[in-house]
Coordinates of C-alpha atoms and ligand atoms in Angstrom, one line a residue:
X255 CA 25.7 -25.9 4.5
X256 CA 22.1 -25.3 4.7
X257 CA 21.0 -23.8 1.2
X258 CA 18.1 -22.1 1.9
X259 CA 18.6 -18.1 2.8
X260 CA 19.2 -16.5 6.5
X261 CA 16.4 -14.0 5.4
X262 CA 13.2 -13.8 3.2
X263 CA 12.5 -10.5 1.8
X264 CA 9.1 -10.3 0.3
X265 CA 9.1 -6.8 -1.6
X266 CA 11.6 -5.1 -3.8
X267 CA 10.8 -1.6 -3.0
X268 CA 12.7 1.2 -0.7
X269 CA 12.1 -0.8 2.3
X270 CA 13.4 -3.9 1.1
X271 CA 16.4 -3.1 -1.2
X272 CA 17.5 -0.8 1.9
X273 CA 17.1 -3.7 3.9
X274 CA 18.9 -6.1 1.4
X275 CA 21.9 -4.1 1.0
X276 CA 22.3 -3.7 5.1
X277 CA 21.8 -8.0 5.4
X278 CA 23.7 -8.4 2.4
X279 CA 26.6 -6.7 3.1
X280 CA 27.1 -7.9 6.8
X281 CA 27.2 -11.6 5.6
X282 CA 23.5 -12.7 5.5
X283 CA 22.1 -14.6 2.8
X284 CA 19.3 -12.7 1.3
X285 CA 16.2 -13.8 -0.8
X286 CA 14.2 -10.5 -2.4
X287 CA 10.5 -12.2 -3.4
X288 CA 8.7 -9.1 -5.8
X289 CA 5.9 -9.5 -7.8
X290 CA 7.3 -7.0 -10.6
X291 CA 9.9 -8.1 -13.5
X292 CA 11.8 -5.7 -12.2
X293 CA 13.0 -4.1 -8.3
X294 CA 12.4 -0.8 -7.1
X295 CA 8.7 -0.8 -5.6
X296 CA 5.8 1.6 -6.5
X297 CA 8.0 4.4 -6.2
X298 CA 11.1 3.2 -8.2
X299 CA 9.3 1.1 -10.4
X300 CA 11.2 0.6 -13.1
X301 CA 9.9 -0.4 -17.2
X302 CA 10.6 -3.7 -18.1
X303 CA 13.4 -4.5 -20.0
X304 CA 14.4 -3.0 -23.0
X305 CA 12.8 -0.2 -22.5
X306 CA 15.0 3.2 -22.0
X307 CA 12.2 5.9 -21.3
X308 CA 13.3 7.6 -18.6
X309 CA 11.9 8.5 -16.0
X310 CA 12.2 11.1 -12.8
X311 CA 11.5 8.4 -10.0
X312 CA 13.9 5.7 -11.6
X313 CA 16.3 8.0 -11.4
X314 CA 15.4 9.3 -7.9
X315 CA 16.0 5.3 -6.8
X316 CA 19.1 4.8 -8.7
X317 CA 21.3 5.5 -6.0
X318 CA 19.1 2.9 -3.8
X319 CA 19.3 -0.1 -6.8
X320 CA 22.2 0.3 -7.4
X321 CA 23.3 0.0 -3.8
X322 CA 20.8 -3.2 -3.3
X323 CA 22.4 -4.9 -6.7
X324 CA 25.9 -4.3 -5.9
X325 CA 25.2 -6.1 -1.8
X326 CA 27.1 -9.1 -1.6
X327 CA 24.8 -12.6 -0.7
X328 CA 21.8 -11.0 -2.5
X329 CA 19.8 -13.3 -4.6
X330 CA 16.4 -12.1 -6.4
X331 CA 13.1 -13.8 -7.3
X332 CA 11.3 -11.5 -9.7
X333 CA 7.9 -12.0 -11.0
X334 CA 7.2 -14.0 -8.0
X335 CA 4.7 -13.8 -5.3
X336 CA 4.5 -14.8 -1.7
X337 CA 1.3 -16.2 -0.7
X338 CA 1.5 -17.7 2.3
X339 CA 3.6 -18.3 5.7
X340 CA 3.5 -21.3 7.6
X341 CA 5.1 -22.8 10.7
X342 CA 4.0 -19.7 12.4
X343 CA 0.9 -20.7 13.6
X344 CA 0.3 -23.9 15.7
X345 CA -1.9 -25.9 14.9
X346 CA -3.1 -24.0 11.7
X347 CA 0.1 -25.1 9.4
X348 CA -1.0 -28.8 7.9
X349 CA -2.2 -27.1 4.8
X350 CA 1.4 -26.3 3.5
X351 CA 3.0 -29.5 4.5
X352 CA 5.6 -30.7 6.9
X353 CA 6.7 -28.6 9.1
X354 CA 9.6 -26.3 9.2
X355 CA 13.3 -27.3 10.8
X356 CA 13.6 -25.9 14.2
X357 CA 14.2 -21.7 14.0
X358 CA 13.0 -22.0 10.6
X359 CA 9.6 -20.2 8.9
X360 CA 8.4 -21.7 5.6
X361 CA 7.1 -19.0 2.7
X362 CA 5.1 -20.2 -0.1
X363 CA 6.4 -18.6 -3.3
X364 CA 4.7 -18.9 -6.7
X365 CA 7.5 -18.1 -9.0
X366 CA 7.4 -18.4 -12.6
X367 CA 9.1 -21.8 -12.8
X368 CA 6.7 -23.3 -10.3
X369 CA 6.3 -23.2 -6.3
X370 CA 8.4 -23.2 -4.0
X371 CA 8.7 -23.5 -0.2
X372 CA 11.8 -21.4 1.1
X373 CA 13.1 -22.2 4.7
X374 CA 14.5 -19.0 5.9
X375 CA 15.2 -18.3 9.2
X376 CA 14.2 -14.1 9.7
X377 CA 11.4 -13.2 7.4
X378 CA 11.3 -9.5 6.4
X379 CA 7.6 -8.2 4.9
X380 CA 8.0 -5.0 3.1
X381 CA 4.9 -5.5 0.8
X382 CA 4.0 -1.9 0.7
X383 CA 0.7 -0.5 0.3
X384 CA -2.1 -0.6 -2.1
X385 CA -4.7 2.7 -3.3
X386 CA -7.7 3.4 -1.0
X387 CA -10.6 1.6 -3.2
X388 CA -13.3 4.0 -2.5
X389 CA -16.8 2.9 -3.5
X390 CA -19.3 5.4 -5.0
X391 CA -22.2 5.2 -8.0
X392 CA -20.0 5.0 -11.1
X393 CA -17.0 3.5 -10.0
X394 CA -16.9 -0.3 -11.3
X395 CA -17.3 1.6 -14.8
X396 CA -14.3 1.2 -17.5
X397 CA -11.9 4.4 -16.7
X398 CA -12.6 4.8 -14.0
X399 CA -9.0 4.1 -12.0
X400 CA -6.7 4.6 -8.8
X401 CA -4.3 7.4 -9.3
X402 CA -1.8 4.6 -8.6
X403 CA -2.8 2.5 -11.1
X404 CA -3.1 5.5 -14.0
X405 CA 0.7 6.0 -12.5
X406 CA 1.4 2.6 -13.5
X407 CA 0.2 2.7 -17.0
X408 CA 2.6 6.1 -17.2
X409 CA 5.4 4.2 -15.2
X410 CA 5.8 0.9 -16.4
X411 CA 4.5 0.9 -20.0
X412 CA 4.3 4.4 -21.3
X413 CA 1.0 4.7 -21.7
X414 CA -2.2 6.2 -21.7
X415 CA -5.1 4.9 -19.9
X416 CA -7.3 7.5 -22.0
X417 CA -7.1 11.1 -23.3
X418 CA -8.8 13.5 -20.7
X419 CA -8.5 12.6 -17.5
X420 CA -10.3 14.1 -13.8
X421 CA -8.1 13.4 -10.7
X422 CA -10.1 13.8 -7.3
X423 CA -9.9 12.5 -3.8
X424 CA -7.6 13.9 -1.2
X425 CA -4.0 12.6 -1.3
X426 CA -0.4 14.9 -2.5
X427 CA -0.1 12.1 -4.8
X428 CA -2.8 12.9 -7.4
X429 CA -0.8 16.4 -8.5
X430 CA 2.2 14.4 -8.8
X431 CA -0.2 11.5 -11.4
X432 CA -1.7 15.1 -12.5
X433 CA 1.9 16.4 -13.7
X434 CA 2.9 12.8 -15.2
X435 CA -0.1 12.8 -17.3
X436 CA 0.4 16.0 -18.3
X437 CA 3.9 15.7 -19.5
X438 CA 2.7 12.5 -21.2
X439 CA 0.9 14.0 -23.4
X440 CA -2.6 13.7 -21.7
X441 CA -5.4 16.5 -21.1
X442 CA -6.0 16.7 -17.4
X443 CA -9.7 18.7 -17.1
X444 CA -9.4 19.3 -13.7
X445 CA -7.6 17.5 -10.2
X446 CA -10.4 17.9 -7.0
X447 CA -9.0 17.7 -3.5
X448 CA -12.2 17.3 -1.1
X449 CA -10.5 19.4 1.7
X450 CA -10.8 23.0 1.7
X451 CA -7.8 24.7 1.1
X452 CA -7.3 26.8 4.7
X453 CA -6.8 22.9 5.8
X454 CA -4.4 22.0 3.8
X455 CA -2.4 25.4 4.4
X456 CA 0.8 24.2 7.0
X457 CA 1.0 25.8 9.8
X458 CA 4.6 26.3 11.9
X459 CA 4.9 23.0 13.1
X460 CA 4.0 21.5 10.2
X461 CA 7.0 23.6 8.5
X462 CA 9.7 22.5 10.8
X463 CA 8.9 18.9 10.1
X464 CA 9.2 19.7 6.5
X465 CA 12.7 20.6 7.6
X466 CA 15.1 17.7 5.9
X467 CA 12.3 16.0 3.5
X468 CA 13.2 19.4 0.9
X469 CA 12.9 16.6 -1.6
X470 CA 9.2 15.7 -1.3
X471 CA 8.7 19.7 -1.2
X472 CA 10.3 20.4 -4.6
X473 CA 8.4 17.1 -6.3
X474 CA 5.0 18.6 -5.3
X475 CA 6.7 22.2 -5.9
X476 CA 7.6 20.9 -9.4
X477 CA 4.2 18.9 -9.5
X478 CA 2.3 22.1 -9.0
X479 CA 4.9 24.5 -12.2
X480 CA 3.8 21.7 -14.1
X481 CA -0.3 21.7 -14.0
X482 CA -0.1 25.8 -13.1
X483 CA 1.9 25.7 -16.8
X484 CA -0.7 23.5 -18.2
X485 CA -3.7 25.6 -17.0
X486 CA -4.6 22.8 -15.1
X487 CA -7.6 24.1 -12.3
X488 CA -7.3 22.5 -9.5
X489 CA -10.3 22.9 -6.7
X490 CA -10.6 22.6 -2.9
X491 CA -13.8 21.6 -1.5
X492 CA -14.8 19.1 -4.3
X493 CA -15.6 15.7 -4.4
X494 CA -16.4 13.3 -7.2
X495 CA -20.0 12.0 -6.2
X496 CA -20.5 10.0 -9.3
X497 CA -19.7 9.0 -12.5
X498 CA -21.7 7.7 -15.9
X499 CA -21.3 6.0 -19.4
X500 CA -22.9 3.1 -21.1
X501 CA -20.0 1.3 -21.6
X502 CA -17.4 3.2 -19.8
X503 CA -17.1 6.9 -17.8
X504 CA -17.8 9.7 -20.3
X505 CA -18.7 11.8 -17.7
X506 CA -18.2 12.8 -13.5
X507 CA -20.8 14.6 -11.3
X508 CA -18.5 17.1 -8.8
X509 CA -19.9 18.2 -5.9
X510 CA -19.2 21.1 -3.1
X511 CA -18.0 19.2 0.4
X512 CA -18.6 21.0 3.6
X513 CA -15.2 21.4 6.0
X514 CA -16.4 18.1 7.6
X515 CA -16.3 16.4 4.4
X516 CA -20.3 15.8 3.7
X517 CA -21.4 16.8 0.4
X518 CA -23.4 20.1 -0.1
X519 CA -26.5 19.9 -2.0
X520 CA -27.1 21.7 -5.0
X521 CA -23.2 22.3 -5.4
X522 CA -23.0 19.6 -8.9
X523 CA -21.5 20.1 -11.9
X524 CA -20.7 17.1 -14.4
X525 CA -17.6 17.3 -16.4
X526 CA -16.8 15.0 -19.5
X527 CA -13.9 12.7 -19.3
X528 CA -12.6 9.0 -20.4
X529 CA -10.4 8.4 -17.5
X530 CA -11.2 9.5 -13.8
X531 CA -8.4 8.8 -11.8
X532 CA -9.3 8.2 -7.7
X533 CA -6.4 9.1 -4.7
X534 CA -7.5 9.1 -1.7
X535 CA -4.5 7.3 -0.1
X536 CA -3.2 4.2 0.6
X537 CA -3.9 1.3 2.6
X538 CA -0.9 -0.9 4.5
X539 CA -0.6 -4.7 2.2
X540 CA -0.5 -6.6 5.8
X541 CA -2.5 -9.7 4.3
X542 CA 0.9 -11.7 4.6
X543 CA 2.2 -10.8 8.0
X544 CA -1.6 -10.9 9.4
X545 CA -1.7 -14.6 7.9
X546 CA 1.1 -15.1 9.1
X547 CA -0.2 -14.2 13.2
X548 CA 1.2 -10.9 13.3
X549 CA -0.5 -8.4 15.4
X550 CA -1.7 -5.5 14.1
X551 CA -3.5 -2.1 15.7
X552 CA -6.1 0.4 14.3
X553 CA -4.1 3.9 12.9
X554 CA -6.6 5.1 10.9
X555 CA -4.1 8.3 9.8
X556 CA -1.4 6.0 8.6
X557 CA -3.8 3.6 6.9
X558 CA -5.7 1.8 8.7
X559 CA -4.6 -1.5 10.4
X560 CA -1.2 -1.5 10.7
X561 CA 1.5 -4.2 11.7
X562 CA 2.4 -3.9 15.0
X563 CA 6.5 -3.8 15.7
X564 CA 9.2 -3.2 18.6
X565 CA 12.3 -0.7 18.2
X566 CA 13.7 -3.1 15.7
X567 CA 10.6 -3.4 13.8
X568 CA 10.2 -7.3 15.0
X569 CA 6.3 -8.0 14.6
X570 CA 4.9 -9.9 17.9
X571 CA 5.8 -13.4 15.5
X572 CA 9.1 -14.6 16.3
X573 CA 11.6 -14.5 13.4
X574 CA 9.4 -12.2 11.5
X575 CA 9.8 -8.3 10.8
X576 CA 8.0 -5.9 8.9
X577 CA 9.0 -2.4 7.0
X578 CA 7.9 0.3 4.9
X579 CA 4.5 1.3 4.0
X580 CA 2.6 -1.9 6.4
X581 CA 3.8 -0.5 9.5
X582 CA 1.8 2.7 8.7
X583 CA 1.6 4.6 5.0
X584 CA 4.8 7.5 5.6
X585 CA 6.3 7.2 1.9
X586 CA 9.2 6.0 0.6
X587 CA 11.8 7.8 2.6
X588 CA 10.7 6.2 6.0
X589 CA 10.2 2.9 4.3
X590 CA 13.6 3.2 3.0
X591 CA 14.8 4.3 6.6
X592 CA 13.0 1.4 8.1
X593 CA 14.4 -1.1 5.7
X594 CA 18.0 -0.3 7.1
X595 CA 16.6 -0.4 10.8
X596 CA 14.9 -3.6 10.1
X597 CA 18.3 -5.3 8.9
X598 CA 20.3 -4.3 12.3
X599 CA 17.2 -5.6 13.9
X600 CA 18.2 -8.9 12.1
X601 CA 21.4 -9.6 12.0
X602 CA 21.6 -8.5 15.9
X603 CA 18.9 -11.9 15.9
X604 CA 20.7 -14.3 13.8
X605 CA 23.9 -13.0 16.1
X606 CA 25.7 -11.3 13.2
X607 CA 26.1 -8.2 15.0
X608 CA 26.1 -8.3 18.5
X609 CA 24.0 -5.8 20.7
X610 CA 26.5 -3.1 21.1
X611 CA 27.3 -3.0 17.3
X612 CA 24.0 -2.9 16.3
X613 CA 22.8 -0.2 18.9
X614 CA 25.5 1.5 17.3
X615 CA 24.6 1.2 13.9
X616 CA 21.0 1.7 14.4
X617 CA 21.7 5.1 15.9
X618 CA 22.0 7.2 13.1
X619 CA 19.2 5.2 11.3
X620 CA 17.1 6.1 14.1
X621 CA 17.2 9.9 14.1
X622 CA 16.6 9.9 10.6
X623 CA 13.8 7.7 11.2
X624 CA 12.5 10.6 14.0
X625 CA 12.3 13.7 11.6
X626 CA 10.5 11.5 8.6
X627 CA 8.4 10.0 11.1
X628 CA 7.5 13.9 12.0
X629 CA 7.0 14.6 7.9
X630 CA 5.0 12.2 7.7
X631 CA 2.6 12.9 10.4
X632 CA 2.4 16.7 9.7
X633 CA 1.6 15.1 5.9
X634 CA -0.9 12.6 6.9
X635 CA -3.1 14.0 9.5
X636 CA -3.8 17.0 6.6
X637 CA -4.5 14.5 4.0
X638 CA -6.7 11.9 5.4
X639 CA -10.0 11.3 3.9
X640 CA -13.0 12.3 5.4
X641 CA -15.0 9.2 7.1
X642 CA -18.5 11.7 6.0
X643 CA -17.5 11.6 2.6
X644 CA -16.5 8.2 2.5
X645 CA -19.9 7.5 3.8
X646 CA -22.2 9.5 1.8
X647 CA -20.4 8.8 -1.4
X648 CA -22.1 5.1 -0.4
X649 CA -25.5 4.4 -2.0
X650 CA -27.4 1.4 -1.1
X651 CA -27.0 0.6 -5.0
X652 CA -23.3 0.6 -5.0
X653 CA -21.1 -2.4 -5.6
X654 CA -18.8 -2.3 -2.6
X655 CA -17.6 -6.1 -3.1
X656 CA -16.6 -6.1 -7.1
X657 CA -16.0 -9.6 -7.0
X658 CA -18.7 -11.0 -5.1
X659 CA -20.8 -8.3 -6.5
X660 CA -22.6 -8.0 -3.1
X661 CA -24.0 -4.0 -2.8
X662 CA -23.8 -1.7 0.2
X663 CA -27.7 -1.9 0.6
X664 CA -27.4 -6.0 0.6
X665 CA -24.3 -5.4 3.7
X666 CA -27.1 -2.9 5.6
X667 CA -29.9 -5.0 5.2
X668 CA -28.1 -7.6 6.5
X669 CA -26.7 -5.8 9.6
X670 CA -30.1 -4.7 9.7
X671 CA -31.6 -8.2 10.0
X672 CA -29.2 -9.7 12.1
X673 CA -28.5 -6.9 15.2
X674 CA -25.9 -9.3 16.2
X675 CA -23.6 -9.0 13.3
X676 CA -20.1 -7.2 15.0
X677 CA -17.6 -7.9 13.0
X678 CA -16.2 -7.6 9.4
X679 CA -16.1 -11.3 9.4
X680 CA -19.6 -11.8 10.1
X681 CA -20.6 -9.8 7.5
X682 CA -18.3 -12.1 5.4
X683 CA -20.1 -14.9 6.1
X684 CA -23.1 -13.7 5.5
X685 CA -23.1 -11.5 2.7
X686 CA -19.7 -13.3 0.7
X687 CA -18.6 -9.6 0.6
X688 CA -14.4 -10.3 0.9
X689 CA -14.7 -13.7 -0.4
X690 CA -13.6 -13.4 -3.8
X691 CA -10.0 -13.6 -5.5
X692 CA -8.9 -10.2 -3.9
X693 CA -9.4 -11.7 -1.0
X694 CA -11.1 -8.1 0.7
X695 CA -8.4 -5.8 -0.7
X696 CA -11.2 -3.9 -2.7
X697 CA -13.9 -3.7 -0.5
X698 CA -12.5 -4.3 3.1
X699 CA -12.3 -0.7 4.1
X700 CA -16.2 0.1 2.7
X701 CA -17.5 -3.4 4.7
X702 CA -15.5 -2.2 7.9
X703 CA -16.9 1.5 7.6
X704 CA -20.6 0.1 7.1
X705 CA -20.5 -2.2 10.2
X706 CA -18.9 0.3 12.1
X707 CA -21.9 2.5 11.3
X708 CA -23.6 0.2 13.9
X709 CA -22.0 2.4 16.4
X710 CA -19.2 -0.3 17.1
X711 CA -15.4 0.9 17.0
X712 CA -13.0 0.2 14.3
X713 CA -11.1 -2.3 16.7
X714 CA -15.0 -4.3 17.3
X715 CA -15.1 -4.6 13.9
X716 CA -11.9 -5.4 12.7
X717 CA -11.1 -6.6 9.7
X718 CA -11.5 -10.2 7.2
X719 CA -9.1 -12.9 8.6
X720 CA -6.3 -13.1 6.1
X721 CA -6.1 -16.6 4.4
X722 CA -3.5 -18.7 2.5
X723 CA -3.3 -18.2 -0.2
X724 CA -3.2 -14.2 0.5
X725 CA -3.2 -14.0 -3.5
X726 CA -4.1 -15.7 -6.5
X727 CA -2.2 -18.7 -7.3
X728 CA -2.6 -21.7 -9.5
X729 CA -3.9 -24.9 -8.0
X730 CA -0.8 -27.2 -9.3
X731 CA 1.3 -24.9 -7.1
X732 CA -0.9 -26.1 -3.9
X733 CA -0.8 -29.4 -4.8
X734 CA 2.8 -29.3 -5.3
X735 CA 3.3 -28.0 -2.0
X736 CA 1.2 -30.5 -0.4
X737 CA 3.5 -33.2 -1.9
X738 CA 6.2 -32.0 0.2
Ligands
FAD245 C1 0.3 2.7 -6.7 C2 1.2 3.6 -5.9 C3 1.9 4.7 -6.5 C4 2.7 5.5 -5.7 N1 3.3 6.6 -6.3 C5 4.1 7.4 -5.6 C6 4.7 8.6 -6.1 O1 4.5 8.9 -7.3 N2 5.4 9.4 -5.3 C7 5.6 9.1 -4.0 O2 6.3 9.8 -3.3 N3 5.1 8.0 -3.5 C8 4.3 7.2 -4.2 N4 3.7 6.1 -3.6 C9 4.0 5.8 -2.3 C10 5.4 5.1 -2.3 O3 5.4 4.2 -3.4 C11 5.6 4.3 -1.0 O4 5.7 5.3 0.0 C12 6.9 3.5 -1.1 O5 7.1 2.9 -2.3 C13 6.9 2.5 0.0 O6 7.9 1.6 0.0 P1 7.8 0.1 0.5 O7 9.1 -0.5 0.3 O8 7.2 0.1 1.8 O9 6.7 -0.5 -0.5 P2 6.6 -0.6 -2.1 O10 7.4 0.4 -2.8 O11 5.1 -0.5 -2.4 O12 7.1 -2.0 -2.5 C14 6.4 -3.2 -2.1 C15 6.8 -4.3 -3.1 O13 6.3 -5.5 -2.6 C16 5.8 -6.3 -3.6 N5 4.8 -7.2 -3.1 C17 3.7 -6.9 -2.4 N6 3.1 -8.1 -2.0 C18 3.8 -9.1 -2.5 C19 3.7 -10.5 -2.4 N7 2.7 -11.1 -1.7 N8 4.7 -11.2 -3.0 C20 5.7 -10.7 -3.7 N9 5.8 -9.3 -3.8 C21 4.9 -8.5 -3.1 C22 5.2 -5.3 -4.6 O14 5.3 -5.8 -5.9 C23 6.2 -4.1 -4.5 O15 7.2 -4.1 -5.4 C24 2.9 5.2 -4.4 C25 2.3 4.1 -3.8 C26 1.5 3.3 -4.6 C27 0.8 2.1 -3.9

């Protein structure tokens, strides 16, 4: 019997533990690959052990853990990244080794005991999606976060990143950091949505796709109790332009935003604060399935570049499939719903269920999918930042590449100089702006946006080729592999 798994899972939240469970249960054997100690994604993220704070997401994925633990043929590698796929590619593969057995992908996994190379044959990327970095003067100081990663602090750990805290940006999810903070114990001096409130208003449409996703209504229902309760102001129209301290923030400028998103002049105020906390969405984690060949397509309302999938959520690689938040930011119900869909999609491959069956199966999935693909959209298209803000938050003195330390004015000059330079991976070259050990996560968006300013689209541009490995890993584990 061949030992290695039917199916890879790389990410242990919604979309993946749906999409264990499903493969689990009809026979497959199932690897989950997650980063975290423990399952349950961004949303579900659990603390580590030991610890029994609780807390109102956990419980909201209990039903879904549960489910994934109790699946038959489910194995877990926690703490444990993927960072590379191979055999995918031709041509492009020596790096990892020999190549895989016939139907076969090989996944480079640095787990805490080492590397590995798994063999699977159907590799499911459900990697999720990371905060929108948005550059601006200020930003690179101490305290100054992503709403995400102030929710982590408050998740994982239970604690503080700081005492007073100014959310801002654009996205649902900084009343629901707002609210956490507050009921932590934290002083939240004011949350700042850039878009003006008549646009954020829903209109009739927007209310029947609500219909059947009641549960994100009452979370930013309950959100809202919570910071009203608090005396918490909360203002439309304002934008963090930039923010000061010697050492870390102390203070934020705010300033008025026209309907269009461009700041209005004279409209500042500056607010003191130790932690300002940015949302202004997410952005798909398609480093793994674009290294791996997948194709991907420009959505600019559900991310940015997303991977692109047929009705089973196969990407255009053989063998590999993608769910959740990297075929287009929709939150954790669709990623959830996905998972499932994803599953039929592979078991109908590795002829576990045969077409009929899973047609069948998928059905149900598939409405579901409908109405929180219609949520979604309704959610998104009201919530999207601004490309004029984006842009005028952008001084020719800001860091956009943190670790390259390469500025916005060193990226113009040298689209300036060079009339040629098309692409995001020119500017690379060039400038060493995505070179560094987040590979582009940070600045990719701001370098895109900048050479798109040349008046070349989004697809022109595109974005930094995604390398092994896709994330930091120690050096022994490549050698290892190399010994293969
Ligand atoms: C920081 C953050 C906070 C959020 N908070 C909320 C919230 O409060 N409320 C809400 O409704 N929605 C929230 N969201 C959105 C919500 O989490 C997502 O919609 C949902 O979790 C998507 O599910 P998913 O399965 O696609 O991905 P995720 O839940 O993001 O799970 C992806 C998993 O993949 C793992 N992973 C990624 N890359 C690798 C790799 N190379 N190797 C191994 N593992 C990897 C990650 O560790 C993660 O556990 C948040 C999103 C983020 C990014």
């Amino acid at each position: 019997m061949n030992p290695e798994p039917d199916v890879v899972v790389v990410g242990a939240g919604p979309a993946g533990l749906a999409a264990a469970a499903v493969l689990g249960r009809h026979g497959a054997r199932v690897l989950v690959v997650d980063e975290q100690q423990r399952p349950g994604g961004q949303i579900y993220r659990q603390p580590p052990t030991g610890f029994t704070r609780p807390d109102r997401h956990a419980r909201a994925g209990q039903a879904l853990l549960a489910e994934a633990a109790a699946a038959p043929n489910v194995g877990w590698l926690p703490d444990s990244t993927a960072w590379g796929v191979f055999g995918t590619r031709a041509g492009l593969d020596d790096y990892a080794g020999p190549a895989p057995g016939p139907g076969r992908i090989r996944v480079g996994v640095h787990t805490p005991a080492g590397g590995r190379m798994l063999e699977p044959a159907a590799l499911l990327l459900t990697a999720g999606a990371y905060d929108l970095p948005v550059p601006f003067p200020g930003w690179t100081l101490p305290g100054v976060l992503t709403a995400g990663g102030v929710q982590t602090f408050v998740k994982a750990q239970g604690l503080l990143p700081g005492r007073r805290v100014v959310l801002a940006g654009g996205h649902p999810l900084l009343l629901v950091v707002a609210a956490q903070l507050v009921e932590a114990g934290a002083t939240v001096v004011e949350v700042a949505f850039s878009q003006h409130l008549r646009t954020l208003v829903p209109g009739p449409r927007d209310l029947l796709a609500a219909l059947g996703s009641a549960g994100k209504l009452a979370e930013g229902a309950a959100a809202l109790a919570t910071l009203h309760r608090a005396r918490v102001p909360i203002r439309f129209g304002t934008a963090v332009s930039s923010a000061a301290g010697a050492d870390a923030v102390t203070s934020v400028t705010l300033s008025r935003v026209d309907p269009a998103g461009a700041p209005v002049a004279g409209g500042e105020r500056a607010l003191a604060c130790d932690v300002l906390a940015l949302g202004y969405g997410f952005v798909p984690s398609t480093e793994l399935a674009r290294q791996a060949g997948c194709a991907v397509r420009w959505r600019p309302a559900e991310g940015g570049w997303v991977v692109e999938h047929d009705e089973w959520l196969r990407t255009s690689v053989p063998g590999v499939s993608a769910a959740g938040e990297l075929t287009g930011v929709a939150g954790a119900e669709q990623a959830e719903v996905e998972g499932r869909l994803a599953a039929y999609g592979i078991l109908r491959e590795l002829g576990r269920l045969d077409a009929a069956r899973a047609r069948t199966l998928a059905r149900p999935v598939r409405r579901l999918l409908a109405r929180r693909r219609r949520f979604a959209a309704a959610v998104l298209s009201r919530f999207a930042p601004a490309a004029a803000l984006l842009d005028a938050l952008l001084t020719d003195d800001t860091v956009v590449c943190r670790c390259e330390e390469v500025r916005a004015g060193d990226i113009s000059r040298a689209l300036c100089d060079h009339p040629h330079l098309g692409t995001a991976n020119a500017v690379k070259l060039l400038t060493r702006a995505g070179m560094g050990l987040c590979q582009g996560r940070s600045c990719a968006p701001a370098v895109c946006r900048l050479v798109a300013q040349t008046g070349r689209t989004a697809q022109q541009v595109g974005t930094f080729t995604a390398q092994a490995p896709v994330k930091p890993v120690p050096l022994a584990v490549l050698a290892a592999d190399r010994a293969v």
